[in-house]
PDB file of C-alpha atoms in Angstrom:
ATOM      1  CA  UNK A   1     -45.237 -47.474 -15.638  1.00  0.00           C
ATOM      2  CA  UNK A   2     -45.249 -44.308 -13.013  1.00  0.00           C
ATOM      3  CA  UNK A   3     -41.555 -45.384 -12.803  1.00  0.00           C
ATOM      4  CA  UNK A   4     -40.648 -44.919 -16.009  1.00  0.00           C
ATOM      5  CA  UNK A   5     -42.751 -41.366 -15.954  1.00  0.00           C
ATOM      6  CA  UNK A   6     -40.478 -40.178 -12.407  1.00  0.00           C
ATOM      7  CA  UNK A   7     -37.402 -41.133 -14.298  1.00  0.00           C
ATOM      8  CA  UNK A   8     -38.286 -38.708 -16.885  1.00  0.00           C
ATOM      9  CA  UNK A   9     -39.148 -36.058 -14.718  1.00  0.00           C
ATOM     10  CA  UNK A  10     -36.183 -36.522 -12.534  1.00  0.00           C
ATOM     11  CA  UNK A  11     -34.079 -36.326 -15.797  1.00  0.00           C
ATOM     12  CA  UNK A  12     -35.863 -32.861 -16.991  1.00  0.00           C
ATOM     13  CA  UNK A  13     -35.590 -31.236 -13.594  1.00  0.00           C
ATOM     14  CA  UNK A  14     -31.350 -32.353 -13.247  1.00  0.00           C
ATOM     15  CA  UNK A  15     -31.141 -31.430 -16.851  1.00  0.00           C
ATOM     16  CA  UNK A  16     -32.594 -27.834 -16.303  1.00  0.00           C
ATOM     17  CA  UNK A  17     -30.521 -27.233 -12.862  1.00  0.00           C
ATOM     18  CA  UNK A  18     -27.431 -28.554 -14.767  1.00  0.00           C
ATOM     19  CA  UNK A  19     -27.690 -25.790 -17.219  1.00  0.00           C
ATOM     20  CA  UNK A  20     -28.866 -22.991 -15.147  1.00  0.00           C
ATOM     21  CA  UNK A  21     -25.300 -24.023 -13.520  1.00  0.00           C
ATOM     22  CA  UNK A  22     -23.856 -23.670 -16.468  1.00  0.00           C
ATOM     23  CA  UNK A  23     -25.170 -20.766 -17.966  1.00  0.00           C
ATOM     24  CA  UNK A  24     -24.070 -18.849 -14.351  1.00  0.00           C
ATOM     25  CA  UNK A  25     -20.427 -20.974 -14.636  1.00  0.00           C
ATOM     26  CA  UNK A  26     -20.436 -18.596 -18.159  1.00  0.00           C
ATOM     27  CA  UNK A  27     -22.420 -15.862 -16.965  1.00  0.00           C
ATOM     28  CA  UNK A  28     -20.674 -14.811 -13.882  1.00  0.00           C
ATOM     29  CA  UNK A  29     -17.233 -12.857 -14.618  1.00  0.00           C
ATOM     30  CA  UNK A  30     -14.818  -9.970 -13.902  1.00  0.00           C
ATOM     31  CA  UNK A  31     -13.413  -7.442 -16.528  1.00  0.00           C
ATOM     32  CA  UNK A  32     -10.804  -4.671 -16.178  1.00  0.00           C
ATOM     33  CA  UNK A  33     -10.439  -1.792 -17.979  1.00  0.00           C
ATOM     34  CA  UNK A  34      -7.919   0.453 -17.099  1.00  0.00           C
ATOM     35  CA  UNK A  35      -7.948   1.128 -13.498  1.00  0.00           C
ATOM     36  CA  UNK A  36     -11.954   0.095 -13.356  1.00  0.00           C
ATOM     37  CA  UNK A  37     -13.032  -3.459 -12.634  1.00  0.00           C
ATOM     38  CA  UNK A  38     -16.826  -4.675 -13.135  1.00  0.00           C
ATOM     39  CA  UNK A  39     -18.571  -7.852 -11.766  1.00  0.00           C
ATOM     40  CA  UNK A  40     -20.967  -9.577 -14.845  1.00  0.00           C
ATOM     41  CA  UNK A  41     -23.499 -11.780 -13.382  1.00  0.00           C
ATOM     42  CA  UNK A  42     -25.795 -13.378 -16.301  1.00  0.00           C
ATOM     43  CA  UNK A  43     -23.904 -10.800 -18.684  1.00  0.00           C
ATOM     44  CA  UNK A  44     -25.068  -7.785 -16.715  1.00  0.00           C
ATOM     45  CA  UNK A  45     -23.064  -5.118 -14.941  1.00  0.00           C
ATOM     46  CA  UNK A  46     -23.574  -5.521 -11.087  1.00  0.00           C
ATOM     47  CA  UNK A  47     -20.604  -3.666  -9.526  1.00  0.00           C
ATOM     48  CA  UNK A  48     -18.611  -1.270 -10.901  1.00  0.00           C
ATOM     49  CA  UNK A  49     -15.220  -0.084  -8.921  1.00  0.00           C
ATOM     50  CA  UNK A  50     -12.262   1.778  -8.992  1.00  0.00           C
ATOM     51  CA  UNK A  51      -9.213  -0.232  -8.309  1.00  0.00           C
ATOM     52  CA  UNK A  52      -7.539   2.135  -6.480  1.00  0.00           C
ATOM     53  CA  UNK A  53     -10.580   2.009  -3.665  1.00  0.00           C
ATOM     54  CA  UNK A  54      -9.819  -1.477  -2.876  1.00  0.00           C
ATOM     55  CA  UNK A  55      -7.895  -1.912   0.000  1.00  0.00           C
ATOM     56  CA  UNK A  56      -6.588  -5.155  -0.158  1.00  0.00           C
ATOM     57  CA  UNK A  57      -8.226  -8.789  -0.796  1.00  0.00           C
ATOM     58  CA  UNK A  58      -9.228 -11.657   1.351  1.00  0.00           C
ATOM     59  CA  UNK A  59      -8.493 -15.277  -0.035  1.00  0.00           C
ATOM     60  CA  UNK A  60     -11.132 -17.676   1.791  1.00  0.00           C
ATOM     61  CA  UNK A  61     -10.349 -21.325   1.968  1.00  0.00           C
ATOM     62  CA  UNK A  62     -12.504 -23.754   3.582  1.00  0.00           C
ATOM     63  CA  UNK A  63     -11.509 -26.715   5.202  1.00  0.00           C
ATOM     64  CA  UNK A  64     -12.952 -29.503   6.987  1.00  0.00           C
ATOM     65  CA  UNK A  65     -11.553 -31.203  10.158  1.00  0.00           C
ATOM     66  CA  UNK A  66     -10.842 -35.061   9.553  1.00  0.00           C
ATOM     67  CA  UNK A  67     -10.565 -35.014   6.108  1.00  0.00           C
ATOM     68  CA  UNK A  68      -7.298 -35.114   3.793  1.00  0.00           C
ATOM     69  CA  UNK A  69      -7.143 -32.611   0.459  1.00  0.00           C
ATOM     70  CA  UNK A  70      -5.815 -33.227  -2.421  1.00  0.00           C
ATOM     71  CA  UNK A  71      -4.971 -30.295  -5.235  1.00  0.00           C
ATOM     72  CA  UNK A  72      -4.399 -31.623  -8.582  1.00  0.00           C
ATOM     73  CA  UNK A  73      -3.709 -29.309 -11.322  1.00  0.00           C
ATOM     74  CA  UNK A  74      -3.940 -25.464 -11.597  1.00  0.00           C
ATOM     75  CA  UNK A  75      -7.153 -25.006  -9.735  1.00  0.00           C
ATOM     76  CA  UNK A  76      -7.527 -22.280  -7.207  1.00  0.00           C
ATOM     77  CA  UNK A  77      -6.862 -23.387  -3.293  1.00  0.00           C
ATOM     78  CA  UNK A  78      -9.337 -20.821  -2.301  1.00  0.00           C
ATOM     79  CA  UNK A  79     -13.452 -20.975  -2.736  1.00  0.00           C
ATOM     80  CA  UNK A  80     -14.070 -16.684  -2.683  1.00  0.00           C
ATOM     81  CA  UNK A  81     -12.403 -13.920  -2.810  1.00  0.00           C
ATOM     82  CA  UNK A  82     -13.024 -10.709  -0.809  1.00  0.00           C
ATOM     83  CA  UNK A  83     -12.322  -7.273  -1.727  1.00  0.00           C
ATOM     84  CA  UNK A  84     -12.284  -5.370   1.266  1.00  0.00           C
ATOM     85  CA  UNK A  85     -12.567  -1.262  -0.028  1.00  0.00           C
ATOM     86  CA  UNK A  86     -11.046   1.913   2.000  1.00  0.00           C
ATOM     87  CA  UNK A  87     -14.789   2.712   3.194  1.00  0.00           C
ATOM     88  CA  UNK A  88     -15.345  -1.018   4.747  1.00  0.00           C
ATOM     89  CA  UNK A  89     -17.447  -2.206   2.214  1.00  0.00           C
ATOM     90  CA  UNK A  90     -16.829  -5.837   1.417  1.00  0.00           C
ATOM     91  CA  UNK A  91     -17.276  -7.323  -2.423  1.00  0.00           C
ATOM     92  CA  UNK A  92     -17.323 -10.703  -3.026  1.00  0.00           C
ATOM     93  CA  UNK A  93     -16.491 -12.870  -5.440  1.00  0.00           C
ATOM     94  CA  UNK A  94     -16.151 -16.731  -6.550  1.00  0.00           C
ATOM     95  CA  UNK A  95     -12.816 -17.795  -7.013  1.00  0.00           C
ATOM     96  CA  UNK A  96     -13.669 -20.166 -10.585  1.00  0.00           C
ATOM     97  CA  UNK A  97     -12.749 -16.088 -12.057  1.00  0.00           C
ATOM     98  CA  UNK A  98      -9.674 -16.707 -14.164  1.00  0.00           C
ATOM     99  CA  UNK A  99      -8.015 -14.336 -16.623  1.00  0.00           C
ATOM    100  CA  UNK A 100      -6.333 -15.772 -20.295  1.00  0.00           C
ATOM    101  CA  UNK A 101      -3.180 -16.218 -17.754  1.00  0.00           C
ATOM    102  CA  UNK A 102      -4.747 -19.106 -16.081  1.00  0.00           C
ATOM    103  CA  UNK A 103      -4.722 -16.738 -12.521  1.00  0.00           C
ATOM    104  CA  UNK A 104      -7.764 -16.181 -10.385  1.00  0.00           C
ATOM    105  CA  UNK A 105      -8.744 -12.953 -10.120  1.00  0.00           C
ATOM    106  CA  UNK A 106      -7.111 -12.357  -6.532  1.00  0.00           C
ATOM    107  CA  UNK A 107      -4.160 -13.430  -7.617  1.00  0.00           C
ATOM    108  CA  UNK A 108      -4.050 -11.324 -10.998  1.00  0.00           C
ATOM    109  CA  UNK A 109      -5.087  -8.017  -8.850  1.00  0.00           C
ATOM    110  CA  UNK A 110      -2.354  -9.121  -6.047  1.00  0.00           C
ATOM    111  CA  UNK A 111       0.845  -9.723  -8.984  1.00  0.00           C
ATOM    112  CA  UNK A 112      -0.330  -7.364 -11.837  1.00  0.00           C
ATOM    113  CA  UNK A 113      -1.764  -4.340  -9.669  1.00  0.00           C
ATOM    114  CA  UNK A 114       0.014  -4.854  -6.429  1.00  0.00           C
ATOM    115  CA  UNK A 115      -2.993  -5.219  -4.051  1.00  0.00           C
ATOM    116  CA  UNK A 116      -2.533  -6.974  -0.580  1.00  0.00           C
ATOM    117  CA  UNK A 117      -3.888 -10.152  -0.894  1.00  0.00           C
ATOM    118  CA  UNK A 118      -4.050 -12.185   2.598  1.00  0.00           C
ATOM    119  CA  UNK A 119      -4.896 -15.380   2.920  1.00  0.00           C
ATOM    120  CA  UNK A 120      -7.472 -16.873   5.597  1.00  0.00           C
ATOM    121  CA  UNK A 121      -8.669 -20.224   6.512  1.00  0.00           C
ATOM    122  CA  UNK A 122     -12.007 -21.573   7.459  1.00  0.00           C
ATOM    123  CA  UNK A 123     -12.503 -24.551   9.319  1.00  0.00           C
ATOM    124  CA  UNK A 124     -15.594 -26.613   9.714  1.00  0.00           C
ATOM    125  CA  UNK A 125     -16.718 -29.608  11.424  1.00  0.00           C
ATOM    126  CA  UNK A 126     -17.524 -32.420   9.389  1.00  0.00           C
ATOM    127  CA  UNK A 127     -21.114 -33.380   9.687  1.00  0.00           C
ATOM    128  CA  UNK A 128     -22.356 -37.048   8.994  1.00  0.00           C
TER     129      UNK A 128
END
């Protein structure tokens, strides 16, 4: 019978972490306006910049060593973007940020507003 009670607990707790995921998948977004872009996290304002202060972008791509990718469909090859301003500050950003387009928000920035977007790889040693 304590089984059956773990199960159920086990359920609630995935359950809840499943939709705080969620909720931030939702809650976590760009929007431009103008020549202004603002980071949303859980539908509030956290950064607020001018687009003309960024100096270019930073397209990070993990990769492990000994193991083979595959990309299917129109997902993004990169995990973050990050925008690197004039005064060295560095922004970042998840790269799941598309606009109605179906581009990330790198890539929007880089062919609609003509920001330098350079691409980087990150390798890491797969652990077993």
């Amino acid at each position: 019978m304590k089984m059956a009670g773990f199960v159920i607990e086990a359920f609630v707790l995935f359950s809840v972490i499943f939709l705080f995921f969620t909720i931030f998948q939702f809650g976590y977004y760009w929007v431009i306006k103008g020549e202004r872009i603002s980071k949303y996290i859980f539908f509030m304002k956290h950064v607020d910049i001018q687009l003309s202060e960024i100096k270019q972008i930073e397209a990070y791509k993990v990769e492990e060593i000994g193991t083979i990718h595959f990309y299917l469909g129109k997902g993004p090859h990169e995990g973050e973007y990050q925008f690197i301003m004039k005064d060295g500050l560095i922004i970042k950003s998840f790269a799941h940020c598309y606009n109605s387009n179906g581009l990330t928000i790198g890539r929007y920035l880089n062919k609609e507003k003509r920001i330098k977007l350079v691409k980087k790889t990150r390798y890491k040693i797969m652990s077993s």
